[in-house]
Amino acid sequence: MRRSWPLILLLALLLPALAVAQAVRDPSPMQFTDQAEADRFHDLAGELRCVKCQNQSLADSNAAIAQDLRHEVLTLMRQGKSNAEVKEYLVARYGEFVLYRPRMDTKTWLLWFGPALVLLAGAVVVINVVRRHARMGAAGTADNAKATAAIDEDQEW
């Protein structure tokens, strides 16, 4: 018991520190001038991807860079930039990856049409397999009928 006493004391001293720990929050929440600006901001932030998280939109991410980008998007909006200009600015800095819906061009055609090509190739394979089995089944049925007829002729009733 005497040996565990310092450990218990240490845990008792550290326990309040754990209770006070909180997730990092944006220190300065967004202040919008009106509801139209807030709606436009949320629509735009939903179309942009967090460059750190990669699976979350800019609106959903809690990363520090996402907070900075949200403030930058709002600043660009207040400078009178259109949504397309804001997106173009972010693409110039972070690349096409920042867009959830990348533009269709020669670099992204496989991204847009690749799933359809894979689905089409799979359908062709399935059709060929089904046809092959149907042909083999029909040929096998004819052979079985001939064998059954031969057995019937050999039998005496």
PDB file of C-alpha atoms in Angstrom:
ATOM      1  CA  MET A   1       0.000   0.000   0.000  1.00  0.00           C
ATOM      2  CA  ARG A   2       2.855   2.379   0.770  1.00  0.00           C
ATOM      3  CA  ARG A   3       4.348   1.943  -2.694  1.00  0.00           C
ATOM      4  CA  SER A   4       1.100   2.765  -4.506  1.00  0.00           C
ATOM      5  CA  TRP A   5       0.477   5.944  -2.499  1.00  0.00           C
ATOM      6  CA  PRO A   6       2.663   8.225  -4.752  1.00  0.00           C
ATOM      7  CA  LEU A   7       0.970   6.817  -7.852  1.00  0.00           C
ATOM      8  CA  ILE A   8      -2.486   7.507  -6.425  1.00  0.00           C
ATOM      9  CA  LEU A   9      -1.421  11.038  -5.490  1.00  0.00           C
ATOM     10  CA  LEU A  10      -0.061  11.644  -9.003  1.00  0.00           C
ATOM     11  CA  LEU A  11      -3.289  10.412 -10.597  1.00  0.00           C
ATOM     12  CA  ALA A  12      -5.349  12.586  -8.245  1.00  0.00           C
ATOM     13  CA  LEU A  13      -3.340  15.630  -9.320  1.00  0.00           C
ATOM     14  CA  LEU A  14      -3.638  14.835 -13.053  1.00  0.00           C
ATOM     15  CA  LEU A  15      -7.350  14.006 -13.018  1.00  0.00           C
ATOM     16  CA  PRO A  16      -8.567  17.636 -12.915  1.00  0.00           C
ATOM     17  CA  ALA A  17      -6.338  18.464 -15.898  1.00  0.00           C
ATOM     18  CA  LEU A  18      -8.073  15.771 -17.948  1.00  0.00           C
ATOM     19  CA  ALA A  19     -11.494  17.103 -16.977  1.00  0.00           C
ATOM     20  CA  VAL A  20     -10.584  20.572 -18.264  1.00  0.00           C
ATOM     21  CA  ALA A  21      -9.191  19.324 -21.618  1.00  0.00           C
ATOM     22  CA  GLN A  22     -11.423  20.225 -24.561  1.00  0.00           C
ATOM     23  CA  ALA A  23     -11.373  19.834 -28.296  1.00  0.00           C
ATOM     24  CA  VAL A  24      -9.863  22.720 -30.220  1.00  0.00           C
ATOM     25  CA  ARG A  25     -12.541  25.160 -31.359  1.00  0.00           C
ATOM     26  CA  ASP A  26     -12.419  28.035 -33.779  1.00  0.00           C
ATOM     27  CA  PRO A  27     -11.390  30.973 -31.579  1.00  0.00           C
ATOM     28  CA  SER A  28     -13.240  33.469 -33.726  1.00  0.00           C
ATOM     29  CA  PRO A  29     -16.559  32.171 -35.055  1.00  0.00           C
ATOM     30  CA  MET A  30     -17.808  33.508 -38.353  1.00  0.00           C
ATOM     31  CA  GLN A  31     -19.788  36.721 -38.165  1.00  0.00           C
ATOM     32  CA  PHE A  32     -22.040  37.174 -41.191  1.00  0.00           C
ATOM     33  CA  THR A  33     -23.590  40.479 -42.217  1.00  0.00           C
ATOM     34  CA  ASP A  34     -26.883  38.878 -43.276  1.00  0.00           C
ATOM     35  CA  GLN A  35     -28.551  35.533 -43.931  1.00  0.00           C
ATOM     36  CA  ALA A  36     -27.815  35.661 -47.674  1.00  0.00           C
ATOM     37  CA  GLU A  37     -24.079  35.920 -46.975  1.00  0.00           C
ATOM     38  CA  ALA A  38     -24.293  33.040 -44.485  1.00  0.00           C
ATOM     39  CA  ASP A  39     -26.173  30.855 -46.981  1.00  0.00           C
ATOM     40  CA  ARG A  40     -23.707  31.622 -49.766  1.00  0.00           C
ATOM     41  CA  PHE A  41     -20.760  30.912 -47.466  1.00  0.00           C
ATOM     42  CA  HIS A  42     -22.174  27.562 -46.287  1.00  0.00           C
ATOM     43  CA  ASP A  43     -22.952  26.498 -49.868  1.00  0.00           C
ATOM     44  CA  LEU A  44     -19.449  27.410 -50.993  1.00  0.00           C
ATOM     45  CA  ALA A  45     -17.730  25.804 -47.989  1.00  0.00           C
ATOM     46  CA  GLY A  46     -19.721  22.623 -48.639  1.00  0.00           C
ATOM     47  CA  GLU A  47     -18.337  22.424 -52.189  1.00  0.00           C
ATOM     48  CA  LEU A  48     -14.718  22.758 -51.085  1.00  0.00           C
ATOM     49  CA  ARG A  49     -12.600  19.984 -49.589  1.00  0.00           C
ATOM     50  CA  CYS A  50     -10.358  20.379 -46.555  1.00  0.00           C
ATOM     51  CA  VAL A  51      -6.779  20.051 -47.816  1.00  0.00           C
ATOM     52  CA  LYS A  52      -5.686  18.271 -44.639  1.00  0.00           C
ATOM     53  CA  CYS A  53      -8.614  15.988 -43.796  1.00  0.00           C
ATOM     54  CA  GLN A  54      -9.301  14.970 -47.415  1.00  0.00           C
ATOM     55  CA  ASN A  55     -12.594  13.280 -46.491  1.00  0.00           C
ATOM     56  CA  GLN A  56     -14.399  16.296 -45.115  1.00  0.00           C
ATOM     57  CA  SER A  57     -15.680  19.456 -46.628  1.00  0.00           C
ATOM     58  CA  LEU A  58     -14.295  22.767 -45.553  1.00  0.00           C
ATOM     59  CA  ALA A  59     -17.503  23.354 -43.601  1.00  0.00           C
ATOM     60  CA  ASP A  60     -17.218  20.072 -41.653  1.00  0.00           C
ATOM     61  CA  SER A  61     -13.506  20.034 -40.847  1.00  0.00           C
ATOM     62  CA  ASN A  62     -12.060  21.081 -37.488  1.00  0.00           C
ATOM     63  CA  ALA A  63      -8.466  21.290 -38.756  1.00  0.00           C
ATOM     64  CA  ALA A  64      -6.618  24.556 -38.201  1.00  0.00           C
ATOM     65  CA  ILE A  65      -6.029  25.024 -41.928  1.00  0.00           C
ATOM     66  CA  ALA A  66      -9.760  24.576 -42.547  1.00  0.00           C
ATOM     67  CA  GLN A  67     -10.463  27.374 -40.076  1.00  0.00           C
ATOM     68  CA  ASP A  68      -7.978  29.592 -41.903  1.00  0.00           C
ATOM     69  CA  LEU A  69      -9.484  28.716 -45.275  1.00  0.00           C
ATOM     70  CA  ARG A  70     -13.009  29.446 -44.049  1.00  0.00           C
ATOM     71  CA  HIS A  71     -11.856  32.913 -42.963  1.00  0.00           C
ATOM     72  CA  GLU A  72     -10.105  33.382 -46.297  1.00  0.00           C
ATOM     73  CA  VAL A  73     -13.222  32.342 -48.237  1.00  0.00           C
ATOM     74  CA  LEU A  74     -15.301  34.828 -46.255  1.00  0.00           C
ATOM     75  CA  THR A  75     -12.723  37.560 -46.887  1.00  0.00           C
ATOM     76  CA  LEU A  76     -12.755  36.842 -50.631  1.00  0.00           C
ATOM     77  CA  MET A  77     -16.554  36.897 -50.647  1.00  0.00           C
ATOM     78  CA  ARG A  78     -16.557  40.274 -48.932  1.00  0.00           C
ATOM     79  CA  GLN A  79     -14.103  41.581 -51.525  1.00  0.00           C
ATOM     80  CA  GLY A  80     -16.840  41.007 -54.095  1.00  0.00           C
ATOM     81  CA  LYS A  81     -15.450  37.830 -55.665  1.00  0.00           C
ATOM     82  CA  SER A  82     -17.923  35.406 -57.208  1.00  0.00           C
ATOM     83  CA  ASN A  83     -18.083  31.742 -56.181  1.00  0.00           C
ATOM     84  CA  ALA A  84     -16.198  30.792 -59.349  1.00  0.00           C
ATOM     85  CA  GLU A  85     -13.443  33.307 -58.566  1.00  0.00           C
ATOM     86  CA  VAL A  86     -13.121  32.017 -54.993  1.00  0.00           C
ATOM     87  CA  LYS A  87     -12.849  28.445 -56.266  1.00  0.00           C
ATOM     88  CA  GLU A  88     -10.316  29.491 -58.899  1.00  0.00           C
ATOM     89  CA  TYR A  89      -8.209  31.206 -56.233  1.00  0.00           C
ATOM     90  CA  LEU A  90      -8.196  28.082 -54.055  1.00  0.00           C
ATOM     91  CA  VAL A  91      -7.466  25.788 -57.029  1.00  0.00           C
ATOM     92  CA  ALA A  92      -4.496  28.000 -57.949  1.00  0.00           C
ATOM     93  CA  ARG A  93      -3.121  27.600 -54.409  1.00  0.00           C
ATOM     94  CA  TYR A  94      -4.031  23.977 -53.573  1.00  0.00           C
ATOM     95  CA  GLY A  95      -4.768  22.300 -56.882  1.00  0.00           C
ATOM     96  CA  GLU A  96      -7.851  20.648 -58.317  1.00  0.00           C
ATOM     97  CA  PHE A  97      -8.087  18.425 -55.219  1.00  0.00           C
ATOM     98  CA  VAL A  98      -9.715  21.231 -53.208  1.00  0.00           C
ATOM     99  CA  LEU A  99     -12.897  20.878 -55.290  1.00  0.00           C
ATOM    100  CA  TYR A 100     -15.353  18.115 -54.404  1.00  0.00           C
ATOM    101  CA  ARG A 101     -16.580  18.154 -58.011  1.00  0.00           C
ATOM    102  CA  PRO A 102     -13.484  18.567 -60.167  1.00  0.00           C
ATOM    103  CA  ARG A 103     -13.873  20.040 -63.604  1.00  0.00           C
ATOM    104  CA  MET A 104     -14.119  17.687 -66.574  1.00  0.00           C
ATOM    105  CA  ASP A 105     -10.993  17.998 -68.683  1.00  0.00           C
ATOM    106  CA  THR A 106      -8.289  15.771 -70.150  1.00  0.00           C
ATOM    107  CA  LYS A 107      -6.724  15.153 -66.725  1.00  0.00           C
ATOM    108  CA  THR A 108      -9.963  14.094 -65.032  1.00  0.00           C
ATOM    109  CA  TRP A 109     -11.874  12.175 -67.715  1.00  0.00           C
ATOM    110  CA  LEU A 110     -10.988   8.835 -66.119  1.00  0.00           C
ATOM    111  CA  LEU A 111     -12.314  10.098 -62.779  1.00  0.00           C
ATOM    112  CA  TRP A 112     -15.629  10.996 -64.402  1.00  0.00           C
ATOM    113  CA  PHE A 113     -16.062   8.050 -66.788  1.00  0.00           C
ATOM    114  CA  GLY A 114     -13.947   5.341 -65.111  1.00  0.00           C
ATOM    115  CA  PRO A 115     -16.740   3.890 -62.942  1.00  0.00           C
ATOM    116  CA  ALA A 116     -19.060   3.607 -65.951  1.00  0.00           C
ATOM    117  CA  LEU A 117     -16.321   1.876 -67.971  1.00  0.00           C
ATOM    118  CA  VAL A 118     -15.690  -0.626 -65.161  1.00  0.00           C
ATOM    119  CA  LEU A 119     -19.439  -1.302 -64.859  1.00  0.00           C
ATOM    120  CA  LEU A 120     -19.737  -1.802 -68.618  1.00  0.00           C
ATOM    121  CA  ALA A 121     -16.756  -4.186 -68.692  1.00  0.00           C
ATOM    122  CA  GLY A 122     -18.284  -6.175 -65.819  1.00  0.00           C
ATOM    123  CA  ALA A 123     -21.606  -6.431 -67.661  1.00  0.00           C
ATOM    124  CA  VAL A 124     -19.838  -7.731 -70.783  1.00  0.00           C
ATOM    125  CA  VAL A 125     -18.038 -10.395 -68.719  1.00  0.00           C
ATOM    126  CA  VAL A 126     -21.268 -11.490 -67.009  1.00  0.00           C
ATOM    127  CA  ILE A 127     -23.129 -11.715 -70.339  1.00  0.00           C
ATOM    128  CA  ASN A 128     -20.343 -13.826 -71.876  1.00  0.00           C
ATOM    129  CA  VAL A 129     -20.257 -16.198 -68.889  1.00  0.00           C
ATOM    130  CA  VAL A 130     -24.046 -16.633 -68.919  1.00  0.00           C
ATOM    131  CA  ARG A 131     -24.079 -17.295 -72.682  1.00  0.00           C
ATOM    132  CA  ARG A 132     -21.247 -19.828 -72.391  1.00  0.00           C
ATOM    133  CA  HIS A 133     -23.051 -21.697 -69.607  1.00  0.00           C
ATOM    134  CA  ALA A 134     -26.308 -21.644 -71.572  1.00  0.00           C
ATOM    135  CA  ARG A 135     -24.578 -23.142 -74.643  1.00  0.00           C
ATOM    136  CA  MET A 136     -22.852 -25.792 -72.546  1.00  0.00           C
ATOM    137  CA  GLY A 137     -26.109 -26.578 -70.773  1.00  0.00           C
ATOM    138  CA  ALA A 138     -27.991 -26.955 -74.079  1.00  0.00           C
ATOM    139  CA  ALA A 139     -25.264 -29.207 -75.492  1.00  0.00           C
ATOM    140  CA  GLY A 140     -25.221 -31.222 -72.275  1.00  0.00           C
ATOM    141  CA  THR A 141     -29.021 -31.623 -72.354  1.00  0.00           C
ATOM    142  CA  ALA A 142     -28.895 -32.967 -75.947  1.00  0.00           C
ATOM    143  CA  ASP A 143     -26.187 -35.459 -74.970  1.00  0.00           C
ATOM    144  CA  ASN A 144     -28.209 -36.524 -71.927  1.00  0.00           C
ATOM    145  CA  ALA A 145     -31.306 -37.048 -74.092  1.00  0.00           C
ATOM    146  CA  LYS A 146     -29.347 -39.262 -76.506  1.00  0.00           C
ATOM    147  CA  ALA A 147     -27.901 -41.288 -73.636  1.00  0.00           C
ATOM    148  CA  THR A 148     -31.352 -41.732 -72.089  1.00  0.00           C
ATOM    149  CA  ALA A 149     -32.792 -42.840 -75.442  1.00  0.00           C
ATOM    150  CA  ALA A 150     -29.979 -45.368 -75.880  1.00  0.00           C
ATOM    151  CA  ILE A 151     -30.591 -46.770 -72.397  1.00  0.00           C
ATOM    152  CA  ASP A 152     -34.359 -47.023 -73.093  1.00  0.00           C
ATOM    153  CA  GLU A 153     -33.721 -48.991 -76.305  1.00  0.00           C
ATOM    154  CA  ASP A 154     -31.439 -51.432 -74.549  1.00  0.00           C
ATOM    155  CA  GLN A 155     -33.918 -52.151 -71.793  1.00  0.00           C
ATOM    156  CA  GLU A 156     -36.499 -54.803 -72.078  1.00  0.00           C
ATOM    157  CA  TRP A 157     -39.824 -54.126 -70.476  1.00  0.00           C
TER     158      TRP A 157
END
